[in-house]
Amino acid sequence: MDRVVIFVLCFCLFIGGATHIFDNLYYGFLPYKFAPEWVNIYWTALAVIDIVAVYLLVKWRNAGLVLTLVIMLSDVAINSVAFYSLNVLSDSSALQLQTLFLGFCIGSSIWLWQSKSKANVVNVT
């Protein structure tokens, strides 16, 4: 079951990273001209950071879980500011899906972290 959850996390992060890579290739570097520069830089950086998180989830699970949580917490926070305060996003559906995925990340990270630590415990009896 751990592998299925890791796959879902990796798949979603890969789709996010691929979307940002596409935007950078198709529209040029820093493609989100409608947003403030700091948001544009953050969204552009996600092209690399999302893919790094996928790699870490596969190679070093706990490091990948920490990076995934940092990505999703910051992404939901920044996208919330972009939608509710800056009004640079016209549709909240992506934000709602990201918030749902953040909840999945938090719940599964707690479970996967504990699962990994239990797998490393050696019974000495």
Tab-separated table of C-alpha atoms in Angstrom:
chain	number	residue	atom	x	y	z
A	1	MET	CA	0.000	0.000	0.000
A	2	ASP	CA	2.941	2.339	0.675
A	3	ARG	CA	4.001	2.077	-2.959
A	4	VAL	CA	0.536	3.038	-4.194
A	5	VAL	CA	0.511	6.176	-2.055
A	6	ILE	CA	4.069	7.078	-3.107
A	7	PHE	CA	2.989	6.581	-6.733
A	8	VAL	CA	0.019	8.948	-6.284
A	9	LEU	CA	2.257	11.583	-4.680
A	10	CYS	CA	4.872	11.213	-7.427
A	11	PHE	CA	2.270	11.258	-10.194
A	12	CYS	CA	0.635	14.459	-8.941
A	13	LEU	CA	3.977	16.190	-8.388
A	14	PHE	CA	5.173	15.095	-11.822
A	15	ILE	CA	2.035	16.494	-13.478
A	16	GLY	CA	2.546	19.791	-11.627
A	17	GLY	CA	6.216	19.938	-12.586
A	18	ALA	CA	5.470	19.008	-16.193
A	19	THR	CA	2.865	21.773	-16.386
A	20	HIS	CA	5.397	24.361	-15.230
A	21	ILE	CA	8.059	22.951	-17.573
A	22	PHE	CA	5.606	23.229	-20.483
A	23	ASP	CA	4.768	26.825	-19.561
A	24	ASN	CA	8.482	27.701	-19.456
A	25	LEU	CA	9.199	26.029	-22.787
A	26	TYR	CA	6.128	27.344	-24.595
A	27	TYR	CA	5.813	30.855	-23.137
A	28	GLY	CA	9.464	31.448	-22.231
A	29	PHE	CA	11.313	31.770	-18.954
A	30	LEU	CA	9.214	33.385	-16.203
A	31	PRO	CA	6.018	32.941	-18.221
A	32	TYR	CA	3.526	34.189	-15.633
A	33	LYS	CA	3.765	37.884	-16.569
A	34	PHE	CA	0.294	38.586	-15.174
A	35	ALA	CA	1.508	37.841	-11.630
A	36	PRO	CA	3.898	39.797	-9.414
A	37	GLU	CA	7.543	38.928	-9.981
A	38	TRP	CA	7.915	36.951	-6.736
A	39	VAL	CA	4.922	34.764	-7.648
A	40	ASN	CA	6.246	34.353	-11.197
A	41	ILE	CA	9.629	33.231	-9.841
A	42	TYR	CA	8.013	30.783	-7.402
A	43	TRP	CA	5.739	29.230	-10.039
A	44	THR	CA	8.668	28.978	-12.459
A	45	ALA	CA	10.856	27.308	-9.814
A	46	LEU	CA	8.195	24.644	-9.290
A	47	ALA	CA	9.212	23.181	-12.667
A	48	VAL	CA	12.406	21.935	-11.033
A	49	ILE	CA	11.347	21.608	-7.401
A	50	ASP	CA	8.383	19.315	-8.169
A	51	ILE	CA	10.615	16.938	-10.133
A	52	VAL	CA	13.237	16.965	-7.355
A	53	ALA	CA	10.491	15.995	-4.895
A	54	VAL	CA	9.550	13.028	-7.106
A	55	TYR	CA	13.176	11.886	-7.150
A	56	LEU	CA	13.493	12.262	-3.386
A	57	LEU	CA	10.260	10.366	-2.745
A	58	VAL	CA	11.648	7.439	-4.715
A	59	LYS	CA	15.226	7.530	-3.358
A	60	TRP	CA	14.931	9.020	0.156
A	61	ARG	CA	11.314	8.801	1.255
A	62	ASN	CA	11.431	11.012	4.357
A	63	ALA	CA	13.339	13.803	2.594
A	64	GLY	CA	10.822	13.573	-0.252
A	65	LEU	CA	7.918	13.773	2.172
A	66	VAL	CA	9.362	16.880	3.826
A	67	LEU	CA	9.965	18.588	0.470
A	68	THR	CA	6.493	17.610	-0.758
A	69	LEU	CA	4.906	19.141	2.335
A	70	VAL	CA	6.969	22.324	1.957
A	71	ILE	CA	5.986	22.554	-1.717
A	72	MET	CA	2.291	22.023	-1.122
A	73	LEU	CA	2.037	24.245	1.967
A	74	SER	CA	3.802	27.086	0.161
A	75	ASP	CA	1.910	26.468	-3.085
A	76	VAL	CA	-1.504	26.586	-1.438
A	77	ALA	CA	-0.500	29.655	0.595
A	78	ILE	CA	0.907	31.535	-2.410
A	79	ASN	CA	-1.956	30.537	-4.693
A	80	SER	CA	-4.451	31.616	-2.017
A	81	VAL	CA	-2.787	35.036	-1.885
A	82	ALA	CA	-2.729	35.154	-5.698
A	83	PHE	CA	-6.438	34.353	-5.895
A	84	TYR	CA	-7.952	36.097	-2.874
A	85	SER	CA	-5.672	39.122	-2.397
A	86	LEU	CA	-3.874	39.824	-5.662
A	87	ASN	CA	-6.752	38.726	-7.925
A	88	VAL	CA	-4.345	37.394	-10.568
A	89	LEU	CA	-6.132	34.037	-10.819
A	90	SER	CA	-9.631	34.019	-12.262
A	91	ASP	CA	-10.632	30.489	-11.250
A	92	SER	CA	-10.300	28.811	-7.870
A	93	SER	CA	-10.756	25.212	-9.074
A	94	ALA	CA	-6.994	24.540	-9.302
A	95	LEU	CA	-6.532	26.022	-5.829
A	96	GLN	CA	-9.273	23.776	-4.457
A	97	LEU	CA	-7.638	20.688	-5.993
A	98	GLN	CA	-4.249	21.741	-4.600
A	99	THR	CA	-5.795	22.178	-1.161
A	100	LEU	CA	-7.311	18.695	-1.406
A	101	PHE	CA	-3.928	17.300	-2.469
A	102	LEU	CA	-2.287	19.132	0.452
A	103	GLY	CA	-4.637	17.300	2.822
A	104	PHE	CA	-3.720	14.014	1.156
A	105	CYS	CA	-0.014	14.889	1.478
A	106	ILE	CA	-0.311	15.674	5.183
A	107	GLY	CA	-2.288	12.529	5.991
A	108	SER	CA	-0.185	10.211	3.879
A	109	SER	CA	3.096	11.731	5.107
A	110	ILE	CA	2.236	10.933	8.711
A	111	TRP	CA	1.306	7.394	7.723
A	112	LEU	CA	4.299	6.847	5.406
A	113	TRP	CA	6.773	8.297	7.918
A	114	GLN	CA	5.500	5.920	10.623
A	115	SER	CA	5.363	3.027	8.181
A	116	LYS	CA	8.986	3.604	7.200
A	117	SER	CA	10.135	3.791	10.815
A	118	LYS	CA	8.297	0.551	11.674
A	119	ALA	CA	9.920	-1.164	8.705
A	120	ASN	CA	13.367	-0.191	10.018
A	121	VAL	CA	12.783	-1.618	13.504
A	122	VAL	CA	14.523	-4.933	14.046
A	123	ASN	CA	12.983	-7.394	16.480
A	124	VAL	CA	15.802	-8.591	18.763
A	125	THR	CA	13.867	-11.279	20.672
